[in-house]
CSV table of C-alpha atoms (C1' of nucleotides) in Angstrom, one decimal:
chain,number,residue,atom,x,y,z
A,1,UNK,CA,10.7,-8.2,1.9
A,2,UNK,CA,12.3,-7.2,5.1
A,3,UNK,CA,12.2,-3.6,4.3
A,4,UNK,CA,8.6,-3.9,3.8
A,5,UNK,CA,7.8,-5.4,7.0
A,6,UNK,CA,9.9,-2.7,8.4
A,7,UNK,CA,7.6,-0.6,7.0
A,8,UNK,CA,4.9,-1.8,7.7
A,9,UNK,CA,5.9,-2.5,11.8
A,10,UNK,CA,6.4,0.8,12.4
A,11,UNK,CA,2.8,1.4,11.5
A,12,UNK,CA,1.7,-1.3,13.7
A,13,UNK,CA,4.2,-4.3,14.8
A,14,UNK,CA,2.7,-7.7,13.5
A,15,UNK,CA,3.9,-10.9,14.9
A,16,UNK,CA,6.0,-13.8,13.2
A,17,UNK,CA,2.9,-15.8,12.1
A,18,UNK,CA,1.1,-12.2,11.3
A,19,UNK,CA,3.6,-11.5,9.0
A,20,UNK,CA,3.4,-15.2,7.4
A,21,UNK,CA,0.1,-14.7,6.3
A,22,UNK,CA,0.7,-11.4,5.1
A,23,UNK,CA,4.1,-12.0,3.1
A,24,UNK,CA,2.0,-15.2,1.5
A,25,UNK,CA,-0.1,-12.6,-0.6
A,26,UNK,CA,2.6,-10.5,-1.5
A,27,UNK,CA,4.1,-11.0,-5.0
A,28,UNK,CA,7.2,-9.1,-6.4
A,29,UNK,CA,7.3,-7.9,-9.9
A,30,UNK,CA,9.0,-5.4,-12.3
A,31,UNK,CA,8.9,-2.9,-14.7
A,32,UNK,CA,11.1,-1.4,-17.4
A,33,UNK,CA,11.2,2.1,-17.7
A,34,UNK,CA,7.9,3.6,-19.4
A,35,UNK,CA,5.7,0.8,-18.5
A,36,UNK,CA,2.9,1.3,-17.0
A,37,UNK,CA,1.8,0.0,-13.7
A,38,UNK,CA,-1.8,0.3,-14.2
A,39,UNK,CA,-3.5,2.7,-17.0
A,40,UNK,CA,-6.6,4.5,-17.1
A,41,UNK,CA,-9.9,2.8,-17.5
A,42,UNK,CA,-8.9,-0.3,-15.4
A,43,UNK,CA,-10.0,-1.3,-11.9
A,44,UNK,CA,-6.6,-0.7,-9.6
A,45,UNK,CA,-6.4,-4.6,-8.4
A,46,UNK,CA,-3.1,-4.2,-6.8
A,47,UNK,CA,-1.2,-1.9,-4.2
A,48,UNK,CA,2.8,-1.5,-4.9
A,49,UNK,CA,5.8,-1.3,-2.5
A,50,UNK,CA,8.3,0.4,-4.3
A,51,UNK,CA,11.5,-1.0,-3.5
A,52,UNK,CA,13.7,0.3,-6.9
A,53,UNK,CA,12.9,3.0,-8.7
A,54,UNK,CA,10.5,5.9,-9.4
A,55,UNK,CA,7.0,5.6,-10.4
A,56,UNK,CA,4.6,8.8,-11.4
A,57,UNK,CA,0.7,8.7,-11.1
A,58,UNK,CA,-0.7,10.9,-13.5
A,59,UNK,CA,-3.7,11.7,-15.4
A,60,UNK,CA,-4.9,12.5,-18.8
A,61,UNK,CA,-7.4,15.7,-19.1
A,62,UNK,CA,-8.2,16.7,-22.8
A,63,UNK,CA,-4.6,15.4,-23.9
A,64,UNK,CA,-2.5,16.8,-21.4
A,65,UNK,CA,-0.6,15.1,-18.7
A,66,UNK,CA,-1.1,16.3,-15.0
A,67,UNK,CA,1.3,14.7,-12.6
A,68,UNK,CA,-0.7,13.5,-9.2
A,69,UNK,CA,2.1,12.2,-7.9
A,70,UNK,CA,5.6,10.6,-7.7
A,71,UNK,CA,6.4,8.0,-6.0
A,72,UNK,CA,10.3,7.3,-4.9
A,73,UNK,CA,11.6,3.7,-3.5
A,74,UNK,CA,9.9,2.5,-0.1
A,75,UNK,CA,6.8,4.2,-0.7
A,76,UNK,CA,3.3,2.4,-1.9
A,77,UNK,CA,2.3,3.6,-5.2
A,78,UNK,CA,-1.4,2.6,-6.4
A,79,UNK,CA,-4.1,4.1,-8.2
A,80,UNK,CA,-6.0,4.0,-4.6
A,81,UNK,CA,-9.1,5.5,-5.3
A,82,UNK,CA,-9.7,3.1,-8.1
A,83,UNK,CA,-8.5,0.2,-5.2
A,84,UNK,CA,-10.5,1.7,-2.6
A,85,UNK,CA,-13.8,1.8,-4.6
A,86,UNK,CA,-13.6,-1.0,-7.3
A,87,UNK,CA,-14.3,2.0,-9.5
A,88,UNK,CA,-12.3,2.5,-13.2
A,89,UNK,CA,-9.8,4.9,-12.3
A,90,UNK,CA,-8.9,7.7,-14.1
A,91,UNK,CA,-5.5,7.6,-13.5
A,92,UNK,CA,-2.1,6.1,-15.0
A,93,UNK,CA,1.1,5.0,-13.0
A,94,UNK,CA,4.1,4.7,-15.3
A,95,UNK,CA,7.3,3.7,-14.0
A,96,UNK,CA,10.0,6.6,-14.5
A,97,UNK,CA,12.9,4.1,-14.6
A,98,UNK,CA,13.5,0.9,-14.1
A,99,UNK,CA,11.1,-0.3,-11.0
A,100,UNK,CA,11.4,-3.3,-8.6
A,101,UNK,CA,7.8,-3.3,-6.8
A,102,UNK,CA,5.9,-6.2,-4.0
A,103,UNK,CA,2.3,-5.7,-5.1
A,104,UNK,CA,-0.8,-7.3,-3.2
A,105,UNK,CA,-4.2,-7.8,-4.4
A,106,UNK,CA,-7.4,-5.9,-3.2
A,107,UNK,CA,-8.8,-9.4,-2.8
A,108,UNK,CA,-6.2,-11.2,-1.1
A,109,UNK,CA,-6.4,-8.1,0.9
A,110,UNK,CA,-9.8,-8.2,1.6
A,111,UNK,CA,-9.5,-11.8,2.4
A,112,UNK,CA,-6.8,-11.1,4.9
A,113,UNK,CA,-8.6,-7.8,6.9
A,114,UNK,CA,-11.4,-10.5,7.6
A,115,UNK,CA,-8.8,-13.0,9.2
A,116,UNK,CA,-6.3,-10.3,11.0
A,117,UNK,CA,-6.9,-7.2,12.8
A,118,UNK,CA,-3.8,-6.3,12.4
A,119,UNK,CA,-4.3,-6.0,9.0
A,120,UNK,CA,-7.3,-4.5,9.3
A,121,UNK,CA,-5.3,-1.9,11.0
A,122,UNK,CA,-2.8,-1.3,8.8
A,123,UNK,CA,-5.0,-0.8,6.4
A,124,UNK,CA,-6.4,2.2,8.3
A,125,UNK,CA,-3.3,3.5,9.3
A,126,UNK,CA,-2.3,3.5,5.4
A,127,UNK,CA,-5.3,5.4,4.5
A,128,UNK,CA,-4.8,7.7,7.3
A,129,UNK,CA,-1.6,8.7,6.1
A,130,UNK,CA,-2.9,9.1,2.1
A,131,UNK,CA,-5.7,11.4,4.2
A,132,UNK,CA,-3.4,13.6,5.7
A,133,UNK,CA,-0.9,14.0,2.3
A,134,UNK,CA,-4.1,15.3,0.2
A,135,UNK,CA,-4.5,17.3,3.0
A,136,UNK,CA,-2.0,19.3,3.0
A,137,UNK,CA,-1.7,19.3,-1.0
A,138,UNK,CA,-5.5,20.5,-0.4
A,139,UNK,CA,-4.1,23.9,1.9
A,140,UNK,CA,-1.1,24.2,-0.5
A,141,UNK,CA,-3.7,25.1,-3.7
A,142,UNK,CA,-5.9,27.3,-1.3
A,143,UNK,CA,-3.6,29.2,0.4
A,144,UNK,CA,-0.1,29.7,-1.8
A,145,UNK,CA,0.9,31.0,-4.9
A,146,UNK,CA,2.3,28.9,-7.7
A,147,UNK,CA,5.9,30.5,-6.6
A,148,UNK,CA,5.3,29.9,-2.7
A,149,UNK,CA,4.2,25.8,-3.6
A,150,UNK,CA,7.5,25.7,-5.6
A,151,UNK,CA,9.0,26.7,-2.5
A,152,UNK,CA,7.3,24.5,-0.5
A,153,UNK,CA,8.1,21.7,-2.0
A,154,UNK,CA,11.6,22.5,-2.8
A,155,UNK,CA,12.0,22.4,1.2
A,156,UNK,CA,9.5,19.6,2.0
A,157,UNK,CA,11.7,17.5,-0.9
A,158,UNK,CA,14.6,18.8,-2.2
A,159,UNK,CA,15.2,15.3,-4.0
A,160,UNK,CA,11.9,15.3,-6.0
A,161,UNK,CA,12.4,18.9,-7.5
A,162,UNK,CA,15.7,18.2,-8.3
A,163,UNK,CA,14.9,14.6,-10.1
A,164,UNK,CA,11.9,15.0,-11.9
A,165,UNK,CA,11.5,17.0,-15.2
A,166,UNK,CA,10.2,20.5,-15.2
A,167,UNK,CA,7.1,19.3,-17.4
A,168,UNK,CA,5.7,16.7,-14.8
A,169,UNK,CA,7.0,18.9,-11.7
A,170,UNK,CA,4.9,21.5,-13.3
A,171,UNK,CA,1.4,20.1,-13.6
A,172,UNK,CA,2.1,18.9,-10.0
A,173,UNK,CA,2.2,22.1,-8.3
A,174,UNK,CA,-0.8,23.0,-11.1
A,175,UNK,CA,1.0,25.6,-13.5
A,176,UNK,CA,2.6,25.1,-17.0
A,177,UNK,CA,6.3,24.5,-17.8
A,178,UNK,CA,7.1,27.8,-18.7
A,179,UNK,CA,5.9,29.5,-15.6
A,180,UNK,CA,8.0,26.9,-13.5
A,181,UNK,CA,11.2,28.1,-15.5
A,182,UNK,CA,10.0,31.5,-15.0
A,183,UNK,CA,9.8,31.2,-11.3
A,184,UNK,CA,12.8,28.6,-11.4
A,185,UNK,CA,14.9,31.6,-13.1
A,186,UNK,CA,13.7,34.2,-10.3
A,187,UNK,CA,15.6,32.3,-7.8
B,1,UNK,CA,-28.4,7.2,17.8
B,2,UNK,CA,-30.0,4.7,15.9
B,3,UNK,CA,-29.1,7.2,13.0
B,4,UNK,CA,-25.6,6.9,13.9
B,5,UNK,CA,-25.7,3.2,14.1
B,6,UNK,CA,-27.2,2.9,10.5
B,7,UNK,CA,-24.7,5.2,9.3
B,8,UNK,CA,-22.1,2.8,10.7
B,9,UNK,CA,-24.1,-0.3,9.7
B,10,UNK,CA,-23.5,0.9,6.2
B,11,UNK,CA,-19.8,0.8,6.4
B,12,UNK,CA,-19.6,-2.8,8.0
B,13,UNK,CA,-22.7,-4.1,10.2
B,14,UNK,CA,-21.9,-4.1,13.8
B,15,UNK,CA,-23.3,-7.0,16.2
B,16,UNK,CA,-25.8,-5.4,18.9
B,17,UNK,CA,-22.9,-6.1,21.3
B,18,UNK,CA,-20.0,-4.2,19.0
B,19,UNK,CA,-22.6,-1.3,19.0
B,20,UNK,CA,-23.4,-0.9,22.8
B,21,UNK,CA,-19.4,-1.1,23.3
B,22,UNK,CA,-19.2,2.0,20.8
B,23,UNK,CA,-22.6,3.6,21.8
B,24,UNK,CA,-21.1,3.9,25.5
B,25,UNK,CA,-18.5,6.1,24.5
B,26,UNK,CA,-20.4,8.5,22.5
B,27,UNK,CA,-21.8,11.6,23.6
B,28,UNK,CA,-24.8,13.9,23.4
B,29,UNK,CA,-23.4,17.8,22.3
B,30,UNK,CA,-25.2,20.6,21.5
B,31,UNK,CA,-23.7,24.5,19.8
B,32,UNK,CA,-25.4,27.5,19.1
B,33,UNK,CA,-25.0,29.1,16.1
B,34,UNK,CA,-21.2,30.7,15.6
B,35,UNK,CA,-19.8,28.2,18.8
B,36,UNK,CA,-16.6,26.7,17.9
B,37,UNK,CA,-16.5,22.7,18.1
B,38,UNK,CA,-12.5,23.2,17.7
B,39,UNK,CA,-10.4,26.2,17.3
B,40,UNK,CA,-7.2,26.4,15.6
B,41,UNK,CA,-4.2,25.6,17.9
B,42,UNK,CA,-6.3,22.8,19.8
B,43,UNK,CA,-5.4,19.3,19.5
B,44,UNK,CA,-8.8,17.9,17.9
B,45,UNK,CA,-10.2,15.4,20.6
B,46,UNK,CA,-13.1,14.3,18.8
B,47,UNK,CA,-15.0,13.4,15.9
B,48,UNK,CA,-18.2,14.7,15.9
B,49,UNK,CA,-21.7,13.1,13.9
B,50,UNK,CA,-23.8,15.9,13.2
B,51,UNK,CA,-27.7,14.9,13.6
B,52,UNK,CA,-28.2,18.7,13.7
B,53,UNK,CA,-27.5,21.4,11.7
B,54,UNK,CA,-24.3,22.9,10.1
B,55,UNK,CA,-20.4,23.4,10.6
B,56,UNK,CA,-18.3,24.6,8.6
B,57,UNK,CA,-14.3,24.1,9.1
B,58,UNK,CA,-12.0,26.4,8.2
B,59,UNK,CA,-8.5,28.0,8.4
B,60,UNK,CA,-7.2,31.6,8.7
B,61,UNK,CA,-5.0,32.3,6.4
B,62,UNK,CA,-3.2,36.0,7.4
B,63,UNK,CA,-6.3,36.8,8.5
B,64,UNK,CA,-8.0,35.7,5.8
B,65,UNK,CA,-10.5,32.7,6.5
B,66,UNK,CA,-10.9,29.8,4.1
B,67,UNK,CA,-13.4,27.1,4.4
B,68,UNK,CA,-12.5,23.5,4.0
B,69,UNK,CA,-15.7,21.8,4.1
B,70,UNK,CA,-19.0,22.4,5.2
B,71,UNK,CA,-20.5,19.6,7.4
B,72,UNK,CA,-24.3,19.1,7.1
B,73,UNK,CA,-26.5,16.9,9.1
B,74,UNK,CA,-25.5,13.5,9.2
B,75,UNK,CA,-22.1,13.2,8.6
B,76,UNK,CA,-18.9,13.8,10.7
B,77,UNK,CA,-17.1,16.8,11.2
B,78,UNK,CA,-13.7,17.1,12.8
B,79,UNK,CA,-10.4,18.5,12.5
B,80,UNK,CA,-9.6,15.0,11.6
B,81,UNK,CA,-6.1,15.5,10.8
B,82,UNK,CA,-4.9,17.1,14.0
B,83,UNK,CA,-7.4,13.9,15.1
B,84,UNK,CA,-5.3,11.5,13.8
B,85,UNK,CA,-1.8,13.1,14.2
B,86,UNK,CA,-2.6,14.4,18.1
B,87,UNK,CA,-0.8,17.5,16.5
B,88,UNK,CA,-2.8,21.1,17.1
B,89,UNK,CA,-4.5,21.5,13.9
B,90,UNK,CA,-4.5,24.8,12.3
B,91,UNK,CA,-8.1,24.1,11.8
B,92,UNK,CA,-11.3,26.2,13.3
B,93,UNK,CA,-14.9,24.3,13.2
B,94,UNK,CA,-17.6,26.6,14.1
B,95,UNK,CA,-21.4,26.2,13.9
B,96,UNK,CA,-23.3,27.7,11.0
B,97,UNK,CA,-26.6,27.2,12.7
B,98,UNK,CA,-27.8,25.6,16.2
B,99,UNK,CA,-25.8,22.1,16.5
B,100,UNK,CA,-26.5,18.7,17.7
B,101,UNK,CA,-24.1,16.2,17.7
B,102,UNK,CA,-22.9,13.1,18.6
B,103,UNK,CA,-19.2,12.6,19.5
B,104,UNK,CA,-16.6,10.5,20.5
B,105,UNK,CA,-12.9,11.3,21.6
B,106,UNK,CA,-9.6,10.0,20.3
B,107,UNK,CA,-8.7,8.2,23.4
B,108,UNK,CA,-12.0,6.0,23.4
B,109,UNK,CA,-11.6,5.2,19.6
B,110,UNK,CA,-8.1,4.0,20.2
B,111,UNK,CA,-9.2,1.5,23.0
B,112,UNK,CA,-12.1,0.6,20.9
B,113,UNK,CA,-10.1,-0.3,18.3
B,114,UNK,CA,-8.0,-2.8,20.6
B,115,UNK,CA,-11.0,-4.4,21.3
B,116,UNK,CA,-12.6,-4.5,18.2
B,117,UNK,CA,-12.1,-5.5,15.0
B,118,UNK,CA,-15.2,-4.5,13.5
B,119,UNK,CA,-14.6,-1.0,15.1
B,120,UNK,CA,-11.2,-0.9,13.7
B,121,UNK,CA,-12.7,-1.8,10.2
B,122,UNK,CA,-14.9,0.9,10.3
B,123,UNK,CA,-12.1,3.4,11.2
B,124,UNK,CA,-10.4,1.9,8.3
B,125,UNK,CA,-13.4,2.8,6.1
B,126,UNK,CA,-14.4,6.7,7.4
B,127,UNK,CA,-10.5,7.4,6.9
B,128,UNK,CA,-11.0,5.7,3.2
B,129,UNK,CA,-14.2,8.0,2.5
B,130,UNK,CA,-11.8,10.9,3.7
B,131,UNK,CA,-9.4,10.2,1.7
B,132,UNK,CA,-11.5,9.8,-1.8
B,133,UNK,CA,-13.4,12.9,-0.7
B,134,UNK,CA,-9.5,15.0,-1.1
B,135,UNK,CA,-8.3,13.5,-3.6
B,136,UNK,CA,-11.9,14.5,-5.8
B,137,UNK,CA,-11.5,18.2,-4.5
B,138,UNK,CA,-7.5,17.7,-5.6
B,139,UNK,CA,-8.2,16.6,-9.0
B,140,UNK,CA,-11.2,19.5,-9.4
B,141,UNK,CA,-8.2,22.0,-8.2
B,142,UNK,CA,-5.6,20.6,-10.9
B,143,UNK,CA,-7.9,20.0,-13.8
B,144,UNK,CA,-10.8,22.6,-13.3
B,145,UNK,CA,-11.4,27.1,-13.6
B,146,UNK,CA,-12.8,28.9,-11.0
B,147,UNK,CA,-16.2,28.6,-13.3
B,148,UNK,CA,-16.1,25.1,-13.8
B,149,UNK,CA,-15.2,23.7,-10.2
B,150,UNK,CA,-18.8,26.3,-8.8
B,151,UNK,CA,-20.5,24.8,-11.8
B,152,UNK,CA,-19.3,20.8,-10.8
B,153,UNK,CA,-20.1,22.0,-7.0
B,154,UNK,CA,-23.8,23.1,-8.6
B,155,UNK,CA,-24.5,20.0,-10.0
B,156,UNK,CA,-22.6,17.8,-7.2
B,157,UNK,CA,-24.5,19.6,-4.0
B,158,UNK,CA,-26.7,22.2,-5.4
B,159,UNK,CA,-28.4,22.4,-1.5
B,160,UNK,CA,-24.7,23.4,-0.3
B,161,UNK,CA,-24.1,26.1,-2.9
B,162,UNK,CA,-28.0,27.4,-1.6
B,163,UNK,CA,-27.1,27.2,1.5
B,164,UNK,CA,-23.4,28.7,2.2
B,165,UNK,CA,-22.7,32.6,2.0
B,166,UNK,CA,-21.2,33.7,-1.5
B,167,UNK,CA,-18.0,34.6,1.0
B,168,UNK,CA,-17.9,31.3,2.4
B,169,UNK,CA,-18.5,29.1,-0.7
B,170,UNK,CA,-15.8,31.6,-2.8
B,171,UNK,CA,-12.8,30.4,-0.2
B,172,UNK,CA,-14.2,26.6,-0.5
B,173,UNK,CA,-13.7,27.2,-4.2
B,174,UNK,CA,-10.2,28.8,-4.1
B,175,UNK,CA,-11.3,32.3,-5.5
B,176,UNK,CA,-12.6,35.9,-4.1
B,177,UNK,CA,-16.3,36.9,-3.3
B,178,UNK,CA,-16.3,39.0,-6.4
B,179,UNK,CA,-15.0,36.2,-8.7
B,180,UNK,CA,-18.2,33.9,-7.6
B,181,UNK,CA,-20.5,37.4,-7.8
B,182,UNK,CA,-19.5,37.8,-11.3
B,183,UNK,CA,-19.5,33.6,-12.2
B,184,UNK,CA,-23.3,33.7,-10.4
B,185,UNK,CA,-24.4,36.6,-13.1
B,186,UNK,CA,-23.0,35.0,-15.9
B,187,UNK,CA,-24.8,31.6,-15.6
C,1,DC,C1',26.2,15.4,-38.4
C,2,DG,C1',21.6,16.4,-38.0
C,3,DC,C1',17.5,15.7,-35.7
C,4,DC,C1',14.5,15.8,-31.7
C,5,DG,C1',12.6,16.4,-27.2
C,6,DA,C1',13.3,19.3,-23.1
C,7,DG,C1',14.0,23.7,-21.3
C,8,DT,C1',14.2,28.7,-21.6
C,9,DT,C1',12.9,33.3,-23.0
C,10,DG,C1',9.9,37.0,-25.0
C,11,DA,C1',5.4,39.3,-26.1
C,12,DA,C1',0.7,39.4,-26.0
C,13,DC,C1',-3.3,37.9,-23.7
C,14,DT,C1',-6.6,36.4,-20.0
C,15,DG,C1',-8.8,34.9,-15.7
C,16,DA,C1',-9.0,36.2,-11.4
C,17,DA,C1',-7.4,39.6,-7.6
C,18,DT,C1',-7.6,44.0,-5.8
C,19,DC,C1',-9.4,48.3,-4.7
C,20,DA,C1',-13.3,51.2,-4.4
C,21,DA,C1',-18.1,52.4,-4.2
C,22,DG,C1',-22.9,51.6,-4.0
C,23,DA,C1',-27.1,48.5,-3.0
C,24,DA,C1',-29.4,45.1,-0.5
C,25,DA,C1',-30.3,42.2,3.6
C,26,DC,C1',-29.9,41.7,8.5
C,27,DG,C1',-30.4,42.1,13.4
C,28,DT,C1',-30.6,45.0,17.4
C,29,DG,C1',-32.2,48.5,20.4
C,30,DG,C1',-35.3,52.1,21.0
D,1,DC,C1',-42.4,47.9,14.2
D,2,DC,C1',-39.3,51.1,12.5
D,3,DA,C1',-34.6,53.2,12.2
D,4,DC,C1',-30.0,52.6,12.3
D,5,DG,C1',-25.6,50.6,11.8
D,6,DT,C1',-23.3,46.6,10.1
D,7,DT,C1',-22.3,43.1,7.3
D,8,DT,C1',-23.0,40.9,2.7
D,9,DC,C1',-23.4,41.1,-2.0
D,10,DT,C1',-22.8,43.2,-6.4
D,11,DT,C1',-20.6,46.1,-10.0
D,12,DG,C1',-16.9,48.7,-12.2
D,13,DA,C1',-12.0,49.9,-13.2
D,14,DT,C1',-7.4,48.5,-12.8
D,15,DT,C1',-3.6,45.4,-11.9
D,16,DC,C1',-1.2,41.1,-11.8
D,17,DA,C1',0.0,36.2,-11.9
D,18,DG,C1',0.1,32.8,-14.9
D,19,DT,C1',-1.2,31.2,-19.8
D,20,DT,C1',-0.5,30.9,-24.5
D,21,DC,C1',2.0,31.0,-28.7
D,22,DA,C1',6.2,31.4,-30.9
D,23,DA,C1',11.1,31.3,-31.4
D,24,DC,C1',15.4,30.0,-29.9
D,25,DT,C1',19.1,27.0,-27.2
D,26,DC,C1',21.0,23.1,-25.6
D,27,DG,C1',22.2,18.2,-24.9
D,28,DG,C1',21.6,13.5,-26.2
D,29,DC,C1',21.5,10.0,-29.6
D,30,DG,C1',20.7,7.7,-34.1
DNA sequence: CGCCGAGTTGAACTGAATCAAGAAACGTGG
DNA sequence: CCACGTTTCTTGATTCAGTTCAACTCGGCG
């Protein structure tokens, strides 16, 4: 819990009784490897602090799995869109190990941006910083080539190429399995 | 400016007194056609609301340019990322037609939002909008071909695919002038 | 031990890029 | 208002990055 509102400070510092209010809607939970944190077809009703663990956020298109995203310890993982809009989502999150996780509700977080500002700032700042992560996944597609992403990413986050299986790395960056080896080998 | 207020009032109604604190910081623009609102290398001061014509925003890629979006009357434009980070932005903005805007800068916004929680909020919901906008566009990228993301563009803004240059809508799409050419003829 | 999923490699194929040339549209100055 | 140069769009021929399909290897685990 202190980790998060470490976190969450250096976003915007909230005072003692701030933090009371927020901590009261905050609820830990876990998951065993391979369970899924929210699946497709439901309404995301929760937002996840990682605090143990891996989770990935993938979806399904015509039967094949392409990875969104992956999501390491003290980092929020959510289907957000979903969250954001109240909408179904078409995305999964399935925990790639064992996963410790402090979760909130859309509600209780509505409910809370009505009493606090800082909340309500927070808030922005977090989607201001899922903005500017699409955005530069956004140049990545339009201006690289499968092999330059790889190196991207390799650079941006050694960890993740190194921890997460050539299958689900793959439909990340956007290409199949084999090419990855291909351009895995050529280095 | 009432336009602009009812675009706000959409996202979270303002009190007449919330909206003459943000209407005094806003300002009257104008551009001719091909003026730049922001140029790549510039730290993006504002965020513009277009009542007027076009923009599109773009980055050049070895000089290669490659649109990111194409802003059409009412609705924001803005390098928003270098916006938010107060990094230069490796973004240009230029007018696709005659301009009239509305803008406000960075600075004011951040006093604004000390003072206001409802301003705050609605900074919290425009980044939110941003932010499902990308990850739509990121999904399209990872799931879609070159044919099927101009075809989803055709259905989802058939006036924008009217109205942008094959050029311009090709490097929106990811693909060469000559790809879209050929996809135009066989549809 | 034998199976099974994950990763690698090879060969053929394909969607889109590149290069080159011609046609149409555009605006600028006489 | 026309004539000219310039940019934009289209079409064809070729090349290339990445896919697909198939076979093989390897390590883990019952």
């Amino acid at each position: 819990m202190d980790e998060l509102r470490q976190w969450l400070d250096t976003l915007s510092p909230q005072t003692d009784d701030e933090w009371r209010r927020f901590s009261s809607i905050v609820e830990p939970v876990t998951y065993d490897k391979n369970d899924f944190l929210i699946q497709a077809g439901q309404v995301e009703k929760y937002i996840y602090y990682v605090t143990e663990g891996m989770v990935r956020l993938f979806l399904n298109d015509n039967g094949k799995d392409i990875s969104l995203d992956f999501i390491f310890s003290h980092n929020f993982a959510s289907a957000y869109s979903s969250f954001l809009t109240g909408q179904p989502t078409q995305f999964t999150a399935q925990a790639l190990t064992d996963v410790r996780a402090l979760r909130f509700s859309r509600t209780n977080l509505l409910a809370l941006y009505d009493q606090s500002h800082t909340a309500e700032r927070i808030g922005r700042l977090i989607a201001e910083q899922a903005f500017l992560r699409k955005t530069s996944r956004e140049v990545q597609f339009l201006t690289s080539s499968a092999k330059q992403r790889y190196g991207q990413l390799l650079e941006q986050n050694p960890v993740l190429v190194q921890t997460i299986s050539v299958r689900h790395l793959a439909s990340y960056l956007g290409i199949e399995p084999e090419s990855l080896s291909r351009i895995r080998r050529d280095i």
